[in-house]
Amino acid sequence: MAGMTRNFVFSVTKGTRGRSNNNYKLAVLRAEKSLKYAYIDRRNKKRDIRGLWIQQIGAATKGFGVSYSQFIHGLNQANVALNRKMLAEIAVNEPFSFMSLVNEVKEKFSLPDRNRKKMNEEDYQILADPVLPEEFRVAPPSPGDLGFPLLHERFAKAQAKADEVNEENIKAGKVILPKVEPKKYRRGKRKTPGYRVPVKKDRAAEKERRKAKKKEKKPSTSQPKRI
């Protein structure tokens, strides 16, 4: 490749296996191939990530009975300026907010619920709101319209109950908390924040201690004197 100096070629192939990290003839070929794929993948990465966002949005809209294409078209018509990256973040981390967006699109364009056709009435009511009493169960236009405030209450109750159970388990010793390991100090000459000043030892006393240990370990091999 034109314009590549010798030092640049070896900087690209540094750490590679074989002779391509020290042989210039082989290193040029390896560097050209590496830079070519790096150029291609810098562009492929953007479309791959966008495809991942579309997958996440499509999986979230399917649960509310709307296809991905209907949802995106409805947002464009409703002048909701959210790109696919933000929609994917909302779908993964804020499902209640995403449900309100889907419901807004369904109400504005009167889209039929696809889950309504696939399920029987009992299953659809459970999907819409499993806690709603039987006498108030009227076929809602979309899952979550009647159960949205109740879902918030259910979530808060479940979270409070989980906290209570966790505290009881910790007190009973059923849950083992992670051990906090002591900070490891670096040894070196520079006085950095992690540096520990070594303590000066009394070398003479240490030698005496070692000699005493050796005497304790080794049994006496001297034989008694004959008379």
PDB file of N, CA and C in Angstrom, residues 91-169:
ATOM      1  N   ALA A  91     -37.420   0.584  25.043  1.00  0.00           N
ATOM      2  CA  ALA A  91     -38.043  -0.744  25.030  1.00  0.00           C
ATOM      3  C   ALA A  91     -37.373  -1.692  26.020  1.00  0.00           C
ATOM      4  N   VAL A  92     -36.061  -1.580  26.178  1.00  0.00           N
ATOM      5  CA  VAL A  92     -35.329  -2.495  27.063  1.00  0.00           C
ATOM      6  C   VAL A  92     -35.405  -2.043  28.516  1.00  0.00           C
ATOM      7  N   ASN A  93     -35.208  -0.736  28.762  1.00  0.00           N
ATOM      8  CA  ASN A  93     -35.076  -0.234  30.138  1.00  0.00           C
ATOM      9  C   ASN A  93     -36.343   0.399  30.694  1.00  0.00           C
ATOM     10  N   GLU A  94     -37.262   0.876  29.827  1.00  0.00           N
ATOM     11  CA  GLU A  94     -38.491   1.525  30.295  1.00  0.00           C
ATOM     12  C   GLU A  94     -39.692   0.918  29.577  1.00  0.00           C
ATOM     13  N   PRO A  95     -40.093  -0.310  29.925  1.00  0.00           N
ATOM     14  CA  PRO A  95     -41.192  -0.952  29.188  1.00  0.00           C
ATOM     15  C   PRO A  95     -42.527  -0.233  29.325  1.00  0.00           C
ATOM     16  N   PHE A  96     -42.778   0.421  30.484  1.00  0.00           N
ATOM     17  CA  PHE A  96     -44.046   1.138  30.656  1.00  0.00           C
ATOM     18  C   PHE A  96     -44.119   2.348  29.732  1.00  0.00           C
ATOM     19  N   SER A  97     -43.020   3.081  29.602  1.00  0.00           N
ATOM     20  CA  SER A  97     -42.993   4.228  28.687  1.00  0.00           C
ATOM     21  C   SER A  97     -43.158   3.763  27.242  1.00  0.00           C
ATOM     22  N   PHE A  98     -42.548   2.636  26.913  1.00  0.00           N
ATOM     23  CA  PHE A  98     -42.693   2.115  25.551  1.00  0.00           C
ATOM     24  C   PHE A  98     -44.131   1.684  25.287  1.00  0.00           C
ATOM     25  N   MET A  99     -44.790   1.125  26.304  1.00  0.00           N
ATOM     26  CA  MET A  99     -46.181   0.721  26.138  1.00  0.00           C
ATOM     27  C   MET A  99     -47.076   1.923  25.863  1.00  0.00           C
ATOM     28  N   SER A 100     -46.787   3.066  26.512  1.00  0.00           N
ATOM     29  CA  SER A 100     -47.587   4.267  26.259  1.00  0.00           C
ATOM     30  C   SER A 100     -47.397   4.759  24.825  1.00  0.00           C
ATOM     31  N   LEU A 101     -46.184   4.627  24.275  1.00  0.00           N
ATOM     32  CA  LEU A 101     -45.957   5.010  22.874  1.00  0.00           C
ATOM     33  C   LEU A 101     -46.754   4.112  21.926  1.00  0.00           C
ATOM     34  N   VAL A 102     -46.734   2.808  22.196  1.00  0.00           N
ATOM     35  CA  VAL A 102     -47.473   1.870  21.339  1.00  0.00           C
ATOM     36  C   VAL A 102     -48.969   2.145  21.412  1.00  0.00           C
ATOM     37  N   ASN A 103     -49.476   2.402  22.617  1.00  0.00           N
ATOM     38  CA  ASN A 103     -50.906   2.674  22.772  1.00  0.00           C
ATOM     39  C   ASN A 103     -51.314   3.957  22.060  1.00  0.00           C
ATOM     40  N   GLU A 104     -50.433   4.946  22.086  1.00  0.00           N
ATOM     41  CA  GLU A 104     -50.738   6.203  21.393  1.00  0.00           C
ATOM     42  C   GLU A 104     -50.866   5.979  19.890  1.00  0.00           C
ATOM     43  N   VAL A 105     -49.963   5.180  19.336  1.00  0.00           N
ATOM     44  CA  VAL A 105     -50.027   4.883  17.899  1.00  0.00           C
ATOM     45  C   VAL A 105     -51.289   4.090  17.574  1.00  0.00           C
ATOM     46  N   LYS A 106     -51.634   3.129  18.411  1.00  0.00           N
ATOM     47  CA  LYS A 106     -52.812   2.285  18.154  1.00  0.00           C
ATOM     48  C   LYS A 106     -54.105   3.086  18.236  1.00  0.00           C
ATOM     49  N   GLU A 107     -54.180   4.008  19.207  1.00  0.00           N
ATOM     50  CA  GLU A 107     -55.396   4.809  19.349  1.00  0.00           C
ATOM     51  C   GLU A 107     -55.543   5.822  18.213  1.00  0.00           C
ATOM     52  N   LYS A 108     -54.430   6.414  17.817  1.00  0.00           N
ATOM     53  CA  LYS A 108     -54.505   7.456  16.789  1.00  0.00           C
ATOM     54  C   LYS A 108     -54.895   6.885  15.435  1.00  0.00           C
ATOM     55  N   PHE A 109     -54.400   5.700  15.105  1.00  0.00           N
ATOM     56  CA  PHE A 109     -54.647   5.123  13.788  1.00  0.00           C
ATOM     57  C   PHE A 109     -55.598   3.935  13.857  1.00  0.00           C
ATOM     58  N   SER A 110     -56.175   3.693  15.047  1.00  0.00           N
ATOM     59  CA  SER A 110     -57.140   2.602  15.270  1.00  0.00           C
ATOM     60  C   SER A 110     -56.640   1.289  14.663  1.00  0.00           C
ATOM     61  N   LEU A 111     -55.440   0.900  15.075  1.00  0.00           N
ATOM     62  CA  LEU A 111     -54.852  -0.341  14.570  1.00  0.00           C
ATOM     63  C   LEU A 111     -55.447  -1.535  15.305  1.00  0.00           C
ATOM     64  N   PRO A 112     -55.783  -2.612  14.615  1.00  0.00           N
ATOM     65  CA  PRO A 112     -56.284  -3.807  15.306  1.00  0.00           C
ATOM     66  C   PRO A 112     -55.157  -4.509  16.059  1.00  0.00           C
ATOM     67  N   ASP A 113     -55.520  -5.107  17.175  1.00  0.00           N
ATOM     68  CA  ASP A 113     -54.534  -5.825  17.985  1.00  0.00           C
ATOM     69  C   ASP A 113     -54.330  -7.223  17.406  1.00  0.00           C
ATOM     70  N   ARG A 114     -53.115  -7.543  17.009  1.00  0.00           N
ATOM     71  CA  ARG A 114     -52.838  -8.851  16.415  1.00  0.00           C
ATOM     72  C   ARG A 114     -52.959  -9.975  17.429  1.00  0.00           C
ATOM     73  N   ASN A 115     -52.628  -9.686  18.683  1.00  0.00           N
ATOM     74  CA  ASN A 115     -52.727 -10.724  19.712  1.00  0.00           C
ATOM     75  C   ASN A 115     -54.176 -11.134  19.954  1.00  0.00           C
ATOM     76  N   ARG A 116     -55.110 -10.230  19.654  1.00  0.00           N
ATOM     77  CA  ARG A 116     -56.531 -10.531  19.850  1.00  0.00           C
ATOM     78  C   ARG A 116     -56.975 -11.678  18.943  1.00  0.00           C
ATOM     79  N   LYS A 117     -56.443 -11.715  17.749  1.00  0.00           N
ATOM     80  CA  LYS A 117     -56.843 -12.764  16.809  1.00  0.00           C
ATOM     81  C   LYS A 117     -56.193 -14.101  17.154  1.00  0.00           C
ATOM     82  N   LYS A 118     -54.977 -14.059  17.682  1.00  0.00           N
ATOM     83  CA  LYS A 118     -54.232 -15.292  17.939  1.00  0.00           C
ATOM     84  C   LYS A 118     -54.659 -15.985  19.224  1.00  0.00           C
ATOM     85  N   MET A 119     -55.190 -15.224  20.204  1.00  0.00           N
ATOM     86  CA  MET A 119     -55.494 -15.790  21.524  1.00  0.00           C
ATOM     87  C   MET A 119     -56.997 -15.922  21.719  1.00  0.00           C
ATOM     88  N   ASN A 120     -57.359 -16.791  22.667  1.00  0.00           N
ATOM     89  CA  ASN A 120     -58.749 -16.814  23.088  1.00  0.00           C
ATOM     90  C   ASN A 120     -58.999 -15.689  24.093  1.00  0.00           C
ATOM     91  N   GLU A 121     -60.255 -15.494  24.481  1.00  0.00           N
ATOM     92  CA  GLU A 121     -60.620 -14.334  25.307  1.00  0.00           C
ATOM     93  C   GLU A 121     -59.946 -14.361  26.669  1.00  0.00           C
ATOM     94  N   GLU A 122     -59.861 -15.537  27.285  1.00  0.00           N
ATOM     95  CA  GLU A 122     -59.288 -15.643  28.630  1.00  0.00           C
ATOM     96  C   GLU A 122     -57.796 -15.300  28.631  1.00  0.00           C
ATOM     97  N   ASP A 123     -57.058 -15.852  27.670  1.00  0.00           N
ATOM     98  CA  ASP A 123     -55.625 -15.558  27.592  1.00  0.00           C
ATOM     99  C   ASP A 123     -55.371 -14.092  27.280  1.00  0.00           C
ATOM    100  N   TYR A 124     -56.225 -13.524  26.432  1.00  0.00           N
ATOM    101  CA  TYR A 124     -56.036 -12.116  26.082  1.00  0.00           C
ATOM    102  C   TYR A 124     -56.274 -11.215  27.291  1.00  0.00           C
ATOM    103  N   GLN A 125     -57.255 -11.551  28.110  1.00  0.00           N
ATOM    104  CA  GLN A 125     -57.523 -10.753  29.315  1.00  0.00           C
ATOM    105  C   GLN A 125     -56.354 -10.850  30.295  1.00  0.00           C
ATOM    106  N   ILE A 126     -55.752 -12.032  30.398  1.00  0.00           N
ATOM    107  CA  ILE A 126     -54.585 -12.192  31.283  1.00  0.00           C
ATOM    108  C   ILE A 126     -53.416 -11.353  30.774  1.00  0.00           C
ATOM    109  N   LEU A 127     -53.230 -11.313  29.446  1.00  0.00           N
ATOM    110  CA  LEU A 127     -52.174 -10.477  28.878  1.00  0.00           C
ATOM    111  C   LEU A 127     -52.458  -9.003  29.121  1.00  0.00           C
ATOM    112  N   ALA A 128     -53.733  -8.609  29.000  1.00  0.00           N
ATOM    113  CA  ALA A 128     -54.088  -7.200  29.176  1.00  0.00           C
ATOM    114  C   ALA A 128     -53.874  -6.761  30.613  1.00  0.00           C
ATOM    115  N   ASP A 129     -54.395  -7.528  31.573  1.00  0.00           N
ATOM    116  CA  ASP A 129     -54.203  -7.196  32.985  1.00  0.00           C
ATOM    117  C   ASP A 129     -54.582  -8.402  33.829  1.00  0.00           C
ATOM    118  N   PRO A 130     -53.610  -9.160  34.324  1.00  0.00           N
ATOM    119  CA  PRO A 130     -53.928 -10.375  35.078  1.00  0.00           C
ATOM    120  C   PRO A 130     -54.530 -10.108  36.449  1.00  0.00           C
ATOM    121  N   VAL A 131     -54.442  -8.878  36.998  1.00  0.00           N
ATOM    122  CA  VAL A 131     -54.924  -8.610  38.349  1.00  0.00           C
ATOM    123  C   VAL A 131     -56.318  -7.985  38.341  1.00  0.00           C
ATOM    124  N   LEU A 132     -56.800  -7.517  37.204  1.00  0.00           N
ATOM    125  CA  LEU A 132     -58.086  -6.834  37.133  1.00  0.00           C
ATOM    126  C   LEU A 132     -59.213  -7.782  37.535  1.00  0.00           C
ATOM    127  N   PRO A 133     -60.154  -7.337  38.402  1.00  0.00           N
ATOM    128  CA  PRO A 133     -61.255  -8.227  38.821  1.00  0.00           C
ATOM    129  C   PRO A 133     -62.110  -8.672  37.641  1.00  0.00           C
ATOM    130  N   GLU A 134     -62.816  -9.774  37.856  1.00  0.00           N
ATOM    131  CA  GLU A 134     -63.574 -10.387  36.773  1.00  0.00           C
ATOM    132  C   GLU A 134     -64.701  -9.483  36.279  1.00  0.00           C
ATOM    133  N   GLU A 135     -65.384  -8.759  37.218  1.00  0.00           N
ATOM    134  CA  GLU A 135     -66.539  -7.952  36.799  1.00  0.00           C
ATOM    135  C   GLU A 135     -66.137  -6.736  35.964  1.00  0.00           C
ATOM    136  N   PHE A 136     -64.864  -6.323  36.066  1.00  0.00           N
ATOM    137  CA  PHE A 136     -64.410  -5.171  35.288  1.00  0.00           C
ATOM    138  C   PHE A 136     -63.695  -5.577  34.004  1.00  0.00           C
ATOM    139  N   ARG A 137     -63.663  -6.863  33.716  1.00  0.00           N
ATOM    140  CA  ARG A 137     -62.924  -7.323  32.543  1.00  0.00           C
ATOM    141  C   ARG A 137     -63.766  -7.131  31.291  1.00  0.00           C
ATOM    142  N   VAL A 138     -63.548  -5.997  30.647  1.00  0.00           N
ATOM    143  CA  VAL A 138     -64.185  -5.719  29.364  1.00  0.00           C
ATOM    144  C   VAL A 138     -63.078  -5.747  28.326  1.00  0.00           C
ATOM    145  N   ALA A 139     -63.389  -6.256  27.147  1.00  0.00           N
ATOM    146  CA  ALA A 139     -62.348  -6.413  26.128  1.00  0.00           C
ATOM    147  C   ALA A 139     -61.719  -5.057  25.822  1.00  0.00           C
ATOM    148  N   PRO A 140     -60.504  -4.793  26.284  1.00  0.00           N
ATOM    149  CA  PRO A 140     -59.885  -3.484  26.037  1.00  0.00           C
ATOM    150  C   PRO A 140     -59.391  -3.377  24.600  1.00  0.00           C
ATOM    151  N   PRO A 141     -59.288  -2.143  24.087  1.00  0.00           N
ATOM    152  CA  PRO A 141     -58.802  -1.999  22.719  1.00  0.00           C
ATOM    153  C   PRO A 141     -57.350  -2.425  22.555  1.00  0.00           C
ATOM    154  N   SER A 142     -56.577  -2.353  23.626  1.00  0.00           N
ATOM    155  CA  SER A 142     -55.174  -2.770  23.557  1.00  0.00           C
ATOM    156  C   SER A 142     -54.756  -3.251  24.930  1.00  0.00           C
ATOM    157  N   PRO A 143     -53.831  -4.199  25.025  1.00  0.00           N
ATOM    158  CA  PRO A 143     -53.385  -4.670  26.333  1.00  0.00           C
ATOM    159  C   PRO A 143     -52.681  -3.561  27.083  1.00  0.00           C
ATOM    160  N   GLY A 144     -53.092  -3.353  28.326  1.00  0.00           N
ATOM    161  CA  GLY A 144     -52.448  -2.343  29.150  1.00  0.00           C
ATOM    162  C   GLY A 144     -53.233  -1.062  29.295  1.00  0.00           C
ATOM    163  N   ASP A 145     -54.287  -0.829  28.460  1.00  0.00           N
ATOM    164  CA  ASP A 145     -55.049   0.420  28.596  1.00  0.00           C
ATOM    165  C   ASP A 145     -55.705   0.518  29.962  1.00  0.00           C
ATOM    166  N   LEU A 146     -56.327  -0.566  30.406  1.00  0.00           N
ATOM    167  CA  LEU A 146     -56.955  -0.568  31.729  1.00  0.00           C
ATOM    168  C   LEU A 146     -55.964  -0.917  32.822  1.00  0.00           C
ATOM    169  N   GLY A 147     -54.949  -1.682  32.505  1.00  0.00           N
ATOM    170  CA  GLY A 147     -54.042  -2.176  33.533  1.00  0.00           C
ATOM    171  C   GLY A 147     -52.794  -1.359  33.740  1.00  0.00           C
ATOM    172  N   PHE A 148     -52.652  -0.215  33.050  1.00  0.00           N
ATOM    173  CA  PHE A 148     -51.407   0.551  33.166  1.00  0.00           C
ATOM    174  C   PHE A 148     -51.172   1.072  34.580  1.00  0.00           C
ATOM    175  N   PRO A 149     -52.159   1.734  35.243  1.00  0.00           N
ATOM    176  CA  PRO A 149     -51.898   2.161  36.631  1.00  0.00           C
ATOM    177  C   PRO A 149     -51.739   0.990  37.587  1.00  0.00           C
ATOM    178  N   LEU A 150     -52.485  -0.092  37.336  1.00  0.00           N
ATOM    179  CA  LEU A 150     -52.376  -1.256  38.214  1.00  0.00           C
ATOM    180  C   LEU A 150     -51.016  -1.939  38.074  1.00  0.00           C
ATOM    181  N   LEU A 151     -50.452  -1.883  36.886  1.00  0.00           N
ATOM    182  CA  LEU A 151     -49.128  -2.466  36.691  1.00  0.00           C
ATOM    183  C   LEU A 151     -48.082  -1.740  37.524  1.00  0.00           C
ATOM    184  N   HIS A 152     -48.224  -0.405  37.625  1.00  0.00           N
ATOM    185  CA  HIS A 152     -47.298   0.363  38.457  1.00  0.00           C
ATOM    186  C   HIS A 152     -47.405  -0.069  39.921  1.00  0.00           C
ATOM    187  N   GLU A 153     -48.647  -0.213  40.405  1.00  0.00           N
ATOM    188  CA  GLU A 153     -48.854  -0.637  41.797  1.00  0.00           C
ATOM    189  C   GLU A 153     -48.299  -2.041  42.021  1.00  0.00           C
ATOM    190  N   ARG A 154     -48.551  -2.938  41.063  1.00  0.00           N
ATOM    191  CA  ARG A 154     -48.053  -4.301  41.185  1.00  0.00           C
ATOM    192  C   ARG A 154     -46.537  -4.336  41.250  1.00  0.00           C
ATOM    193  N   PHE A 155     -45.924  -3.511  40.420  1.00  0.00           N
ATOM    194  CA  PHE A 155     -44.462  -3.474  40.383  1.00  0.00           C
ATOM    195  C   PHE A 155     -43.902  -2.961  41.708  1.00  0.00           C
ATOM    196  N   ALA A 156     -44.529  -1.908  42.269  1.00  0.00           N
ATOM    197  CA  ALA A 156     -44.055  -1.350  43.540  1.00  0.00           C
ATOM    198  C   ALA A 156     -44.226  -2.360  44.674  1.00  0.00           C
ATOM    199  N   LYS A 157     -45.373  -3.073  44.691  1.00  0.00           N
ATOM    200  CA  LYS A 157     -45.605  -4.082  45.732  1.00  0.00           C
ATOM    201  C   LYS A 157     -44.603  -5.234  45.620  1.00  0.00           C
ATOM    202  N   ALA A 158     -44.369  -5.680  44.399  1.00  0.00           N
ATOM    203  CA  ALA A 158     -43.422  -6.783  44.203  1.00  0.00           C
ATOM    204  C   ALA A 158     -42.012  -6.385  44.617  1.00  0.00           C
ATOM    205  N   GLN A 159     -41.646  -5.137  44.338  1.00  0.00           N
ATOM    206  CA  GLN A 159     -40.309  -4.677  44.716  1.00  0.00           C
ATOM    207  C   GLN A 159     -40.169  -4.599  46.232  1.00  0.00           C
ATOM    208  N   ALA A 160     -41.227  -4.073  46.919  1.00  0.00           N
ATOM    209  CA  ALA A 160     -41.182  -3.986  48.378  1.00  0.00           C
ATOM    210  C   ALA A 160     -41.117  -5.376  49.007  1.00  0.00           C
ATOM    211  N   LYS A 161     -41.886  -6.321  48.448  1.00  0.00           N
ATOM    212  CA  LYS A 161     -41.879  -7.682  48.984  1.00  0.00           C
ATOM    213  C   LYS A 161     -40.518  -8.345  48.780  1.00  0.00           C
ATOM    214  N   ALA A 162     -39.911  -8.112  47.614  1.00  0.00           N
ATOM    215  CA  ALA A 162     -38.587  -8.684  47.345  1.00  0.00           C
ATOM    216  C   ALA A 162     -37.542  -8.135  48.309  1.00  0.00           C
ATOM    217  N   ASP A 163     -37.651  -6.834  48.639  1.00  0.00           N
ATOM    218  CA  ASP A 163     -36.709  -6.242  49.599  1.00  0.00           C
ATOM    219  C   ASP A 163     -36.867  -6.870  50.981  1.00  0.00           C
ATOM    220  N   GLU A 164     -38.125  -7.102  51.398  1.00  0.00           N
ATOM    221  CA  GLU A 164     -38.370  -7.732  52.709  1.00  0.00           C
ATOM    222  C   GLU A 164     -37.793  -9.149  52.754  1.00  0.00           C
ATOM    223  N   VAL A 165     -38.033  -9.903  51.695  1.00  0.00           N
ATOM    224  CA  VAL A 165     -37.531 -11.286  51.652  1.00  0.00           C
ATOM    225  C   VAL A 165     -36.008 -11.304  51.679  1.00  0.00           C
ATOM    226  N   ASN A 166     -35.389 -10.370  50.956  1.00  0.00           N
ATOM    227  CA  ASN A 166     -33.921 -10.310  50.942  1.00  0.00           C
ATOM    228  C   ASN A 166     -33.365  -9.988  52.321  1.00  0.00           C
ATOM    229  N   GLU A 167     -34.002  -9.043  53.029  1.00  0.00           N
ATOM    230  CA  GLU A 167     -33.541  -8.694  54.376  1.00  0.00           C
ATOM    231  C   GLU A 167     -33.673  -9.880  55.332  1.00  0.00           C
ATOM    232  N   GLU A 168     -34.797 -10.614  55.236  1.00  0.00           N
ATOM    233  CA  GLU A 168     -34.990 -11.787  56.100  1.00  0.00           C
ATOM    234  C   GLU A 168     -33.936 -12.861  55.814  1.00  0.00           C
ATOM    235  N   ASN A 169     -33.646 -13.084  54.538  1.00  0.00           N
ATOM    236  CA  ASN A 169     -32.642 -14.096  54.180  1.00  0.00           C
ATOM    237  C   ASN A 169     -31.249 -13.705  54.653  1.00  0.00           C
TER     238      ASN A 169
END
